[in-house]
Tab-separated table of C-alpha atoms in Angstrom:
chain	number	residue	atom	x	y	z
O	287	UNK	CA	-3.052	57.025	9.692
O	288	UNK	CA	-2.879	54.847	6.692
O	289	UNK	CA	-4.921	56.096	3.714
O	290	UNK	CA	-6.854	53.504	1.523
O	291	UNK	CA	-8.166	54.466	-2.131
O	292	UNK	CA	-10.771	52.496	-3.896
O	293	UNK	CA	-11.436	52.640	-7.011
O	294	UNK	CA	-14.505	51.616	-8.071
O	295	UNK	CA	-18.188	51.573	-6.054
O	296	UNK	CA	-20.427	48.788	-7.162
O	297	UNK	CA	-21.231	46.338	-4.471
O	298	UNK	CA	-18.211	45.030	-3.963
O	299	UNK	CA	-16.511	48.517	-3.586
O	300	UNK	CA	-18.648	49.944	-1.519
O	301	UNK	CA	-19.000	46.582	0.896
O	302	UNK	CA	-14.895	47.357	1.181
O	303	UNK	CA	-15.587	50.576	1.442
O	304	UNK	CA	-18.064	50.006	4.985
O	305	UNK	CA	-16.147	47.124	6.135
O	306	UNK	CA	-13.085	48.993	6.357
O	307	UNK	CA	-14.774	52.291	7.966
O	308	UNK	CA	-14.876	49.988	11.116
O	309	UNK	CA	-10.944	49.553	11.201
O	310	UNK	CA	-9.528	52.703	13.599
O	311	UNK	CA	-6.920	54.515	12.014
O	312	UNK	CA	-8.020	54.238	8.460
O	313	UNK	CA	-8.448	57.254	6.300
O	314	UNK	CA	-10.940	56.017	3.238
O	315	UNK	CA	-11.308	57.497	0.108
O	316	UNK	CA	-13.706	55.670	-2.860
O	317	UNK	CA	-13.735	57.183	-6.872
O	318	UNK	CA	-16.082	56.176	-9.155
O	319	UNK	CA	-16.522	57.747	-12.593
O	320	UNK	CA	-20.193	57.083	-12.410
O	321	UNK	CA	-22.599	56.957	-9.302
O	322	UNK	CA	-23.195	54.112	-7.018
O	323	UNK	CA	-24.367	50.542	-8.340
O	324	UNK	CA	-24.479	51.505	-11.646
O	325	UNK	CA	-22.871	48.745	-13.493
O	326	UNK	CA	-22.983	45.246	-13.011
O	327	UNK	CA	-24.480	45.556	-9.616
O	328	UNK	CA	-27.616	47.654	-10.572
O	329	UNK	CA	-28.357	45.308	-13.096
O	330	UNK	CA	-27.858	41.609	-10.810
O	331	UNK	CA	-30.929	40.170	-9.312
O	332	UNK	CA	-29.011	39.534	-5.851
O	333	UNK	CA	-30.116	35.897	-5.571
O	334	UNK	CA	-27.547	34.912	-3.363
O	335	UNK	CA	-26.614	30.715	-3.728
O	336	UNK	CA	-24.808	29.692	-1.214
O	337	UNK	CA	-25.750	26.463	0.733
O	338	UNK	CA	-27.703	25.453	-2.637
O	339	UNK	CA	-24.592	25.568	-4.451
O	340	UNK	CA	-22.016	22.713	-5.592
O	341	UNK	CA	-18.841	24.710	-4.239
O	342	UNK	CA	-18.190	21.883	-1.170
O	343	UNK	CA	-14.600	22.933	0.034
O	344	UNK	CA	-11.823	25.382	-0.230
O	345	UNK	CA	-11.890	29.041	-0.462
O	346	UNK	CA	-15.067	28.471	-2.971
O	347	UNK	CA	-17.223	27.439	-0.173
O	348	UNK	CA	-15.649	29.351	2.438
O	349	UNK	CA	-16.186	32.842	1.107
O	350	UNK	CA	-20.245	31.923	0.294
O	351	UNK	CA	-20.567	30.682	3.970
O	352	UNK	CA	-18.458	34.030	5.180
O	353	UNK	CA	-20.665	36.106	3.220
O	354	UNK	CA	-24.350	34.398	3.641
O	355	UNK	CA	-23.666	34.350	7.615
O	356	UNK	CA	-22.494	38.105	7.443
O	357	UNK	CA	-25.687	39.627	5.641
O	358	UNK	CA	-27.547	38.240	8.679
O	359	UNK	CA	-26.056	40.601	10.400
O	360	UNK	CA	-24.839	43.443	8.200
O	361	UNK	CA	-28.343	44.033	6.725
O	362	UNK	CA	-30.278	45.071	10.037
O	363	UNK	CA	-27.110	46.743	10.845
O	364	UNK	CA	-27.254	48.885	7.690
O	365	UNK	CA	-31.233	49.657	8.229
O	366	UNK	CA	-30.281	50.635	11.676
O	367	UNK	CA	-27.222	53.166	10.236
O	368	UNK	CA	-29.108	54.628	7.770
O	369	UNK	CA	-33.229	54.399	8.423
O	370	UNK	CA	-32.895	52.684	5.138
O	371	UNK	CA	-35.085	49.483	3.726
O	372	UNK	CA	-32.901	47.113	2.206
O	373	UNK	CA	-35.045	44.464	0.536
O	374	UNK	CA	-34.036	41.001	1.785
O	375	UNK	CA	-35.907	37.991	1.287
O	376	UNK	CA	-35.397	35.320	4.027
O	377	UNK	CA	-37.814	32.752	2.266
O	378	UNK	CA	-35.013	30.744	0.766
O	379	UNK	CA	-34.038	29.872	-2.407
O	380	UNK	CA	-36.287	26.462	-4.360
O	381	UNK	CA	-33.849	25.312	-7.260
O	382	UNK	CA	-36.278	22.861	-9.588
O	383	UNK	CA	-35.379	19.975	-10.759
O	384	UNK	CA	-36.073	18.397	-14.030
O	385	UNK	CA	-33.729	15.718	-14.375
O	386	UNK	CA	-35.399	12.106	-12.700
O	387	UNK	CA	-31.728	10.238	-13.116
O	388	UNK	CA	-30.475	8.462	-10.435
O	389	UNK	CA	-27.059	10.471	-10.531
O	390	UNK	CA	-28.932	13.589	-10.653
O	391	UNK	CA	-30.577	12.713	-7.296
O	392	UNK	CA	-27.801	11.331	-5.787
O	393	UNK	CA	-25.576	14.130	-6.472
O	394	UNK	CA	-28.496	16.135	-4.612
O	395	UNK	CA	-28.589	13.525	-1.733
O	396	UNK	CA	-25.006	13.777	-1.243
O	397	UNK	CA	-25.117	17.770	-1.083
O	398	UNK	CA	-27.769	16.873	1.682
O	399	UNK	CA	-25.283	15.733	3.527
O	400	UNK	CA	-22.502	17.702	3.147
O	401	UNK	CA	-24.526	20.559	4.034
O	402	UNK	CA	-25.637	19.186	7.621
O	403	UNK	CA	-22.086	18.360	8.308
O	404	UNK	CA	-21.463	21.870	7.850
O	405	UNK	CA	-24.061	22.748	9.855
O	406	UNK	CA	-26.427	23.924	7.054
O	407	UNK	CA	-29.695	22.545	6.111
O	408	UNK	CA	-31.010	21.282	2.930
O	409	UNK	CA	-34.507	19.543	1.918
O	410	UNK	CA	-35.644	17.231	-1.033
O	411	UNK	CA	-38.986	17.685	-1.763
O	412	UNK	CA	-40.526	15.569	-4.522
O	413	UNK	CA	-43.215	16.520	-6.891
O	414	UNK	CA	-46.380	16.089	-4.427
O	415	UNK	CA	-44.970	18.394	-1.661
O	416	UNK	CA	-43.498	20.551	-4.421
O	417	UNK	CA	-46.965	21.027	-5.720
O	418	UNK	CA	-48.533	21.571	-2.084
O	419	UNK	CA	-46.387	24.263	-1.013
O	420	UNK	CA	-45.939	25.763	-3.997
O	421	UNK	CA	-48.955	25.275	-6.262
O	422	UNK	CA	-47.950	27.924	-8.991
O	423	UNK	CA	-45.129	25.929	-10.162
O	424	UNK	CA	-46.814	23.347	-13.057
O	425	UNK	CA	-44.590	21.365	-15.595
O	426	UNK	CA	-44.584	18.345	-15.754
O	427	UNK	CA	-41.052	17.932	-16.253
O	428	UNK	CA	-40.249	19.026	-13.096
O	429	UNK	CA	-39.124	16.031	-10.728
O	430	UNK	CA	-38.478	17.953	-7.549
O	431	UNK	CA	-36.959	20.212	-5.976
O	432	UNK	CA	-34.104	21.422	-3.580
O	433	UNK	CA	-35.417	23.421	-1.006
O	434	UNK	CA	-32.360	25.968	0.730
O	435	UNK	CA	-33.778	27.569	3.369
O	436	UNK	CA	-31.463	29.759	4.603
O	437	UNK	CA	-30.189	31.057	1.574
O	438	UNK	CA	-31.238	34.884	0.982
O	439	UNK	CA	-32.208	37.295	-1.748
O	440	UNK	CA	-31.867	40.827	-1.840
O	441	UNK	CA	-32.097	44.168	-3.761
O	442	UNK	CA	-28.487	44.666	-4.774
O	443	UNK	CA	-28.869	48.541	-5.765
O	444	UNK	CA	-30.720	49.135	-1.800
O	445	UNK	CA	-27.831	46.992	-0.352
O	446	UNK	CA	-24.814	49.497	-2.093
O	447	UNK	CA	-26.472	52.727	-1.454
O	448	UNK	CA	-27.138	51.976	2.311
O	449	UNK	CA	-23.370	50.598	2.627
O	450	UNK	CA	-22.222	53.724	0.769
O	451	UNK	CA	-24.434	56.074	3.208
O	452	UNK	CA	-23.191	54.251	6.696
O	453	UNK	CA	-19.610	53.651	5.454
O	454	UNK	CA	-19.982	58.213	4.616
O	455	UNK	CA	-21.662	58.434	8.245
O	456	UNK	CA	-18.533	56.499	9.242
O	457	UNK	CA	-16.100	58.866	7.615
O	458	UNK	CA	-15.290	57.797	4.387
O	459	UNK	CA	-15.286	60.281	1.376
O	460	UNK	CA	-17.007	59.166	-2.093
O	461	UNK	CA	-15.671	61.157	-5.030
O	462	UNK	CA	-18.230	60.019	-8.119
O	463	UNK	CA	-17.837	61.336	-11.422
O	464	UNK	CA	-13.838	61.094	-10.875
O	465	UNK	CA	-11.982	58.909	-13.893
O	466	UNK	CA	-8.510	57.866	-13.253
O	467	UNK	CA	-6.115	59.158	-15.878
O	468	UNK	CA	-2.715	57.048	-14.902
O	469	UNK	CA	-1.065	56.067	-11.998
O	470	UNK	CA	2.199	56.778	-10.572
O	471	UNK	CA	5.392	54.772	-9.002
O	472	UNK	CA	7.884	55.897	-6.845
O	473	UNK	CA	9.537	52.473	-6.292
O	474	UNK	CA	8.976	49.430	-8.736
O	475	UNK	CA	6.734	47.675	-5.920
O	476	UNK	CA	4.813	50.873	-4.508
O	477	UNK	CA	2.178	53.141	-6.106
O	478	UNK	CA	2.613	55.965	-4.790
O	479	UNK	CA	-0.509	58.165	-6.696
O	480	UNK	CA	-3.291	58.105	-9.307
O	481	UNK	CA	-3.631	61.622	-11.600
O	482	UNK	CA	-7.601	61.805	-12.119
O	483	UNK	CA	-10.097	64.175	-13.304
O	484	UNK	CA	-10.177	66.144	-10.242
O	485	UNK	CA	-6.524	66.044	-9.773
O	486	UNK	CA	-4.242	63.762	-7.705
O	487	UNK	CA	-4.358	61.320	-4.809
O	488	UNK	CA	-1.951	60.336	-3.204
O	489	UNK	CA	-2.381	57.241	-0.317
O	490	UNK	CA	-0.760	53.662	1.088
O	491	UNK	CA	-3.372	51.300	-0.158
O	492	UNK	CA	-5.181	50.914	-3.378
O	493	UNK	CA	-7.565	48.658	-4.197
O	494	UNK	CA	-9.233	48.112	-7.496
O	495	UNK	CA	-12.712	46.955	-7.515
O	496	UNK	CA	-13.645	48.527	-10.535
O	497	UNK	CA	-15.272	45.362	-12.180
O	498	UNK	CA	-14.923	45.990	-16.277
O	499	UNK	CA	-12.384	48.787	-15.182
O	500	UNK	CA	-10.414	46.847	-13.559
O	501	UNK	CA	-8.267	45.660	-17.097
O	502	UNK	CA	-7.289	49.433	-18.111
O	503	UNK	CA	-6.552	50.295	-14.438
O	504	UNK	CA	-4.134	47.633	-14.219
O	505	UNK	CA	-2.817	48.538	-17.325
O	506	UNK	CA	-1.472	51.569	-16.650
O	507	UNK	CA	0.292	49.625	-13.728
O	508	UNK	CA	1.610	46.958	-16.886
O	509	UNK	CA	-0.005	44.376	-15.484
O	510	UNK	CA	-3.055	43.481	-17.111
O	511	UNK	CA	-5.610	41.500	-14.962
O	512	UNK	CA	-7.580	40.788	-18.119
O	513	UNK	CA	-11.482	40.313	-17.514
O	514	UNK	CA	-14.272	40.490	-20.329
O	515	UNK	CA	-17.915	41.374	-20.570
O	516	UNK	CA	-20.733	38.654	-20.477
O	517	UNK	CA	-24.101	40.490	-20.601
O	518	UNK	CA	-27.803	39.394	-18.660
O	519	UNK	CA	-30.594	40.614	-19.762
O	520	UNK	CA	-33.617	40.753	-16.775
O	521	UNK	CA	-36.809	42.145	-16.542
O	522	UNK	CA	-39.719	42.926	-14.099
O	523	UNK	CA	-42.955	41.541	-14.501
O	524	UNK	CA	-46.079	42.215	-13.038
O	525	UNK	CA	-48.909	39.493	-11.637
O	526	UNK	CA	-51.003	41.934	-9.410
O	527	UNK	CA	-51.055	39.295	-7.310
O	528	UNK	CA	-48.746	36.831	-5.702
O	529	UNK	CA	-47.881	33.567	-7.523
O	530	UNK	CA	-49.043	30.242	-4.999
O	531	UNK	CA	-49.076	30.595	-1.385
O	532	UNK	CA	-48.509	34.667	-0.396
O	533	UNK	CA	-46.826	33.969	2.584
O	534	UNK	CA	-44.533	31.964	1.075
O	535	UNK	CA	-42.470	33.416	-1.397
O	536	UNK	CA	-39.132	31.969	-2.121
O	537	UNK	CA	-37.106	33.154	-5.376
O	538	UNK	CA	-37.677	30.157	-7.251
O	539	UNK	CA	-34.701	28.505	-9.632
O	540	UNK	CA	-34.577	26.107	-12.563
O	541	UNK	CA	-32.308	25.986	-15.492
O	542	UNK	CA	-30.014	29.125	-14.660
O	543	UNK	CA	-33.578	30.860	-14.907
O	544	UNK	CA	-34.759	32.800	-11.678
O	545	UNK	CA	-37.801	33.821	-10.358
O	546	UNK	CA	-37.634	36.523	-7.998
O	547	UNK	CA	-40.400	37.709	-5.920
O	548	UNK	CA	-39.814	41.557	-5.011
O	549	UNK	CA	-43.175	42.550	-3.788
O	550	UNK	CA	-46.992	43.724	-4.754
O	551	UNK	CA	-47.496	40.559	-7.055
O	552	UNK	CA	-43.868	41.680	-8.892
O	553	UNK	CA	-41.713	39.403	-10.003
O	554	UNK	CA	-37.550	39.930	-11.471
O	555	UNK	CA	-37.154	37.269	-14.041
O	556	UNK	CA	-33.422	36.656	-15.648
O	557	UNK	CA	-31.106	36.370	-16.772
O	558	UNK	CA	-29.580	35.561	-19.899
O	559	UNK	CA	-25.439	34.860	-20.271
O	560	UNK	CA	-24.625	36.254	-23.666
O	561	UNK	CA	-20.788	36.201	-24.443
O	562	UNK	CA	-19.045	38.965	-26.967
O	563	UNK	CA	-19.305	37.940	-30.488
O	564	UNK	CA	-16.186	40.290	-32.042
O	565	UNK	CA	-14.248	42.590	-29.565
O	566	UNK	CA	-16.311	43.397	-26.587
O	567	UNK	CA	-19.275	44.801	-27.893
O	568	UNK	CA	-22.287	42.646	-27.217
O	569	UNK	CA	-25.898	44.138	-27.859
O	570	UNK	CA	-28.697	42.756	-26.480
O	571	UNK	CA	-30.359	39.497	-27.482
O	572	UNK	CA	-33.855	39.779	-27.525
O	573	UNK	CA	-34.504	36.242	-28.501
O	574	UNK	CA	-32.357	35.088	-25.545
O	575	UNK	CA	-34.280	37.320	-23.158
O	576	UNK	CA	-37.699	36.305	-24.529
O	577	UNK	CA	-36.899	32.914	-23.972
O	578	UNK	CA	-35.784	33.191	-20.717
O	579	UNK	CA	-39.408	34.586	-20.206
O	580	UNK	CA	-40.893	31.637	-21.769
O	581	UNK	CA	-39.017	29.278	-19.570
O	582	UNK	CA	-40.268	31.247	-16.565
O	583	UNK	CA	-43.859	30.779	-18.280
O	584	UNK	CA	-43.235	26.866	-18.701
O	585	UNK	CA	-42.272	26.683	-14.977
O	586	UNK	CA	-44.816	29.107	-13.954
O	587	UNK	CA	-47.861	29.101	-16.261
O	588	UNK	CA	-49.933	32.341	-14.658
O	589	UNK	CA	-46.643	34.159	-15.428
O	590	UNK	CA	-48.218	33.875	-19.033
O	591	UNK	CA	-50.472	36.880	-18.736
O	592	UNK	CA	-48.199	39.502	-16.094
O	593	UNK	CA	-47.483	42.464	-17.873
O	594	UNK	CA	-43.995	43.338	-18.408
O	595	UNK	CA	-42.900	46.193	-16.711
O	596	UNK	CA	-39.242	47.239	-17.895
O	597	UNK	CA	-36.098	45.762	-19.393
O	598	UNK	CA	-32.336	45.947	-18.651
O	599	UNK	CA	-29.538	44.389	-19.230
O	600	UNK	CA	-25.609	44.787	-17.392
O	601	UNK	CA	-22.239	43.832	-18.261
O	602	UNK	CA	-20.938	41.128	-15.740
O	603	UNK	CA	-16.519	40.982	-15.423
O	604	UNK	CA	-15.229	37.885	-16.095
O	605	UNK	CA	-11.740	36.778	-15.579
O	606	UNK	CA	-9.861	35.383	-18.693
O	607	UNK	CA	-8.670	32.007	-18.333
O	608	UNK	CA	-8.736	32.083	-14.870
O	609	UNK	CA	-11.118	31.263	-11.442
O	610	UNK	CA	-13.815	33.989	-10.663
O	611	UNK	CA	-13.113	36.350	-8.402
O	612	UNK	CA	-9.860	37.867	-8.424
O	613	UNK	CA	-8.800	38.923	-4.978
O	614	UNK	CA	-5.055	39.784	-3.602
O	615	UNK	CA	-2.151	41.330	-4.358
O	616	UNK	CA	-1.511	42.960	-7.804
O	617	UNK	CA	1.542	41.232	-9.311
O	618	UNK	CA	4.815	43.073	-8.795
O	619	UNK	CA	2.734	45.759	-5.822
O	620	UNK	CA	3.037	45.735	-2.444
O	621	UNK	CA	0.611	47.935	-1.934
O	622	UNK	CA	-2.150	47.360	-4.711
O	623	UNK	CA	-4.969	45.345	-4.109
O	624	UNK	CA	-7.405	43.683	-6.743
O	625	UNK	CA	-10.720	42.733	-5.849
O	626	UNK	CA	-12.493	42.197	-8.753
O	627	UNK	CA	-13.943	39.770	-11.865
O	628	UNK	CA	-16.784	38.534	-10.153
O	629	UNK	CA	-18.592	37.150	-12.744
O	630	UNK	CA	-21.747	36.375	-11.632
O	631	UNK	CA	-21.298	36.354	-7.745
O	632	UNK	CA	-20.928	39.866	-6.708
O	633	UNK	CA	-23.639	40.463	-4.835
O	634	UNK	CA	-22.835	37.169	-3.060
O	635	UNK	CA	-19.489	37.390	-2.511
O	636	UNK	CA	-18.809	41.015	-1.422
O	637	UNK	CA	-19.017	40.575	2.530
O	638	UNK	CA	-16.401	38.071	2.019
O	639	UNK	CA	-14.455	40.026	-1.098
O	640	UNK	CA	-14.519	42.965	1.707
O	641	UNK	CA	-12.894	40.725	5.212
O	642	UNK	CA	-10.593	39.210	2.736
O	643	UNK	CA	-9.383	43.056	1.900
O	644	UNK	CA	-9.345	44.108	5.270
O	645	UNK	CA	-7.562	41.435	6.412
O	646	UNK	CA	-4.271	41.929	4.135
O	647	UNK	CA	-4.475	45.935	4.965
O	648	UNK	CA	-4.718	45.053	8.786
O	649	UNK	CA	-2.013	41.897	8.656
O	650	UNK	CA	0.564	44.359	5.932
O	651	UNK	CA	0.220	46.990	9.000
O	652	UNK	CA	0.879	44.699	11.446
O	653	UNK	CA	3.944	43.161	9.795
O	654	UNK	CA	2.294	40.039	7.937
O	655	UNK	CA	2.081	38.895	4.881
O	656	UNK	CA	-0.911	39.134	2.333
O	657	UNK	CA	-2.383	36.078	0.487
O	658	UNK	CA	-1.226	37.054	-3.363
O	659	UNK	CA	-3.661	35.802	-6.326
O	660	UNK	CA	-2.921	31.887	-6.767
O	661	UNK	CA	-4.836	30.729	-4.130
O	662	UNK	CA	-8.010	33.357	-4.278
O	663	UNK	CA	-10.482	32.158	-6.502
O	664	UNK	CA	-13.545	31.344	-5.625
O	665	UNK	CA	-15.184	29.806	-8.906
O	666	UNK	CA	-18.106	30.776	-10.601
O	667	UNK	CA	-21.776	29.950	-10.405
């Protein structure tokens, strides 16, 4: 039985985590130093852009379809597991548009048709259907809109603690509050053990998912993946009502600013992208997060008087000089596996981030090769 360690449970982790649970003949173990979906994850607003999204070809595209077609199924699965509600919004995403040029729209048109090709479907709408199905969005700037219906939204924190409960029910073994001190080699291509807090592990696989993490793990391997901190700021506003039409309810888009319905007239609005001034320290922008607010307002004017009712911001890993995410082979390992530095695609990528995983433990075991870093990015949003 071949034992797999991961190290690290945000979404991504704990989507390996499950995923892996259904392979026979694995022994799982998963250390965090923290609980579940505490970093980047509990802070994302799990608006998950696939078909809406430029990526046309290549593994960009490939792991977005993978992963929007898998939640279909993996959500009621999960519910079903663990009695559990996962939030999941099947509405669709509506990306507004505010620019009337003719590239603008033709670059939309041709993602039209791209997208049927593929088998996915995609609608203009223009302002006067724009303003009958949705009648809460008012600016006058806006041109149209892209209409994605069967892209999804979801409650990223629900989503990891049901995958950590069925991939437990399943066998696997969380260790939380467990740092990892160093790691150990016995040959130059095999780790063979990690010393932590609670004392050491010894297994065949490891795989780093470990978002911000990652960098000092690999470290003490000397080979530094090296991925930085970008914050977003969010927060949670309250209509007491919903906005336009109440049985519609898409999360809404324009400008990198989203507007999340998640129930009971509440609405997520973020986020900001706020880069490290000097080192990696980066406190909070409140100016940047207020005007994210304000754009939400100019889109959406009766978001004017909602009360707000919290604030939060969340580091997001983002590879250096390199394509988000990084998934594969550590350099120089045979047996380490990096799945990390998703930037701002986590929540979207981790059904994909977890067959990629299973798929180089399952083809090492079986006497095949692994994919190794150069060809695994999947670009960022």
């Amino acid at each position: 039985m071949s034992h797999v360690v991961i190290i690290g449970c945000g979404v991504v982790g704990a989507a390996i985590a499950y995923e892996l649970s259904l392979v026979k003949g694995l022994k799982i173990t998963v250390c965090d130093r923290q609980p579940p979906a505490q970093a980047s994850t509990g802070a994302a607003l799990g608006v998950l852009m696939g078909a809406i999204s430029q990526k046309i070809k290549g593994k960009a595209w490939q792991m977005r379809q993978t992963s929007i077609q898998r939640y279909e199924t993996l959500i009621p699965e999960l519910e079903a597991l663990t009695g559990r509600k996962i939030p999941f919004n099947r509405q669709g995403i509506l990306m507004l548009l505010s620019d009337s040029s003719l590239e603008g729209m033709s670059a939309w048109e041709k993602l039209v048709e791209v997208r049927h090709s593929q088998g996915w479907h995609l609608e203009i709408w223009d302002t006067a259907k724009l303003k009958n199905i949705c009648p809460q969005i008012n600016n006058e700037k806006i041109t149209g809109a892209v209409y994605s219906p069967q892209d999804r939204q979801l409650d990223p924190t629900a989503l990891t603690l049901a995958l950590v409960e069925a991939a437990q029910q399943n066998g696997v073994t969380f260790k939380f509050g467990v740092t990892v001190l160093d790691a150990t080699t016995s040959t130059p291509e095999f780790c063979d053990r990690l010393e932590t807090t609670e004392g050491k592990i010894t297994a065949d696989w490891f795989v780093i998912a470990a978002g911000l993490g990652s960098t000092p793990l690999t470290a003490k391997l000397n080979q530094r993946i090296d991925i930085r901190p970008v914050l977003g700021q969010a927060l949670q506003m309250r209509a007491g009502h919903p906005l336009g039409n109440p049985d519609f309810q898409p999360a809404i888009t324009g400008n990198d600013v989203h507007i999340v319905p998640v129930g009971s007239g509440d609405y997520w609005v973020g986020a900001t992208v706020e880069f490290p001034s000097n080192g990696d320290e980066i406190p909070p922008n409140q100016e940047l997060l207020e005007s994210v607010r304000e754009q939400a307002i100019a889109f959406c004017p009766e978001l004017a008087t909602a009360t707000i009712l919290r604030t939060w911001s969340g580091l997001r890993p983002r590879p250096e000089g390199r394509p988000a995410p990084v998934i594969g082979k550590l350099p120089g390992f045979s047996n380490v596996l990096l799945a990390t530095g998703h930037y701002r695609n986590g929540v979207l990528l981790a059904p994909a981030t977890a067959y990629a995983i299973r798929e180089m433990i399952i083809s090492q075991g079986m006497g095949g090769t692994s994919a190794t870093l150069s060809d695994q990015g999947a670009g960022e949003e």
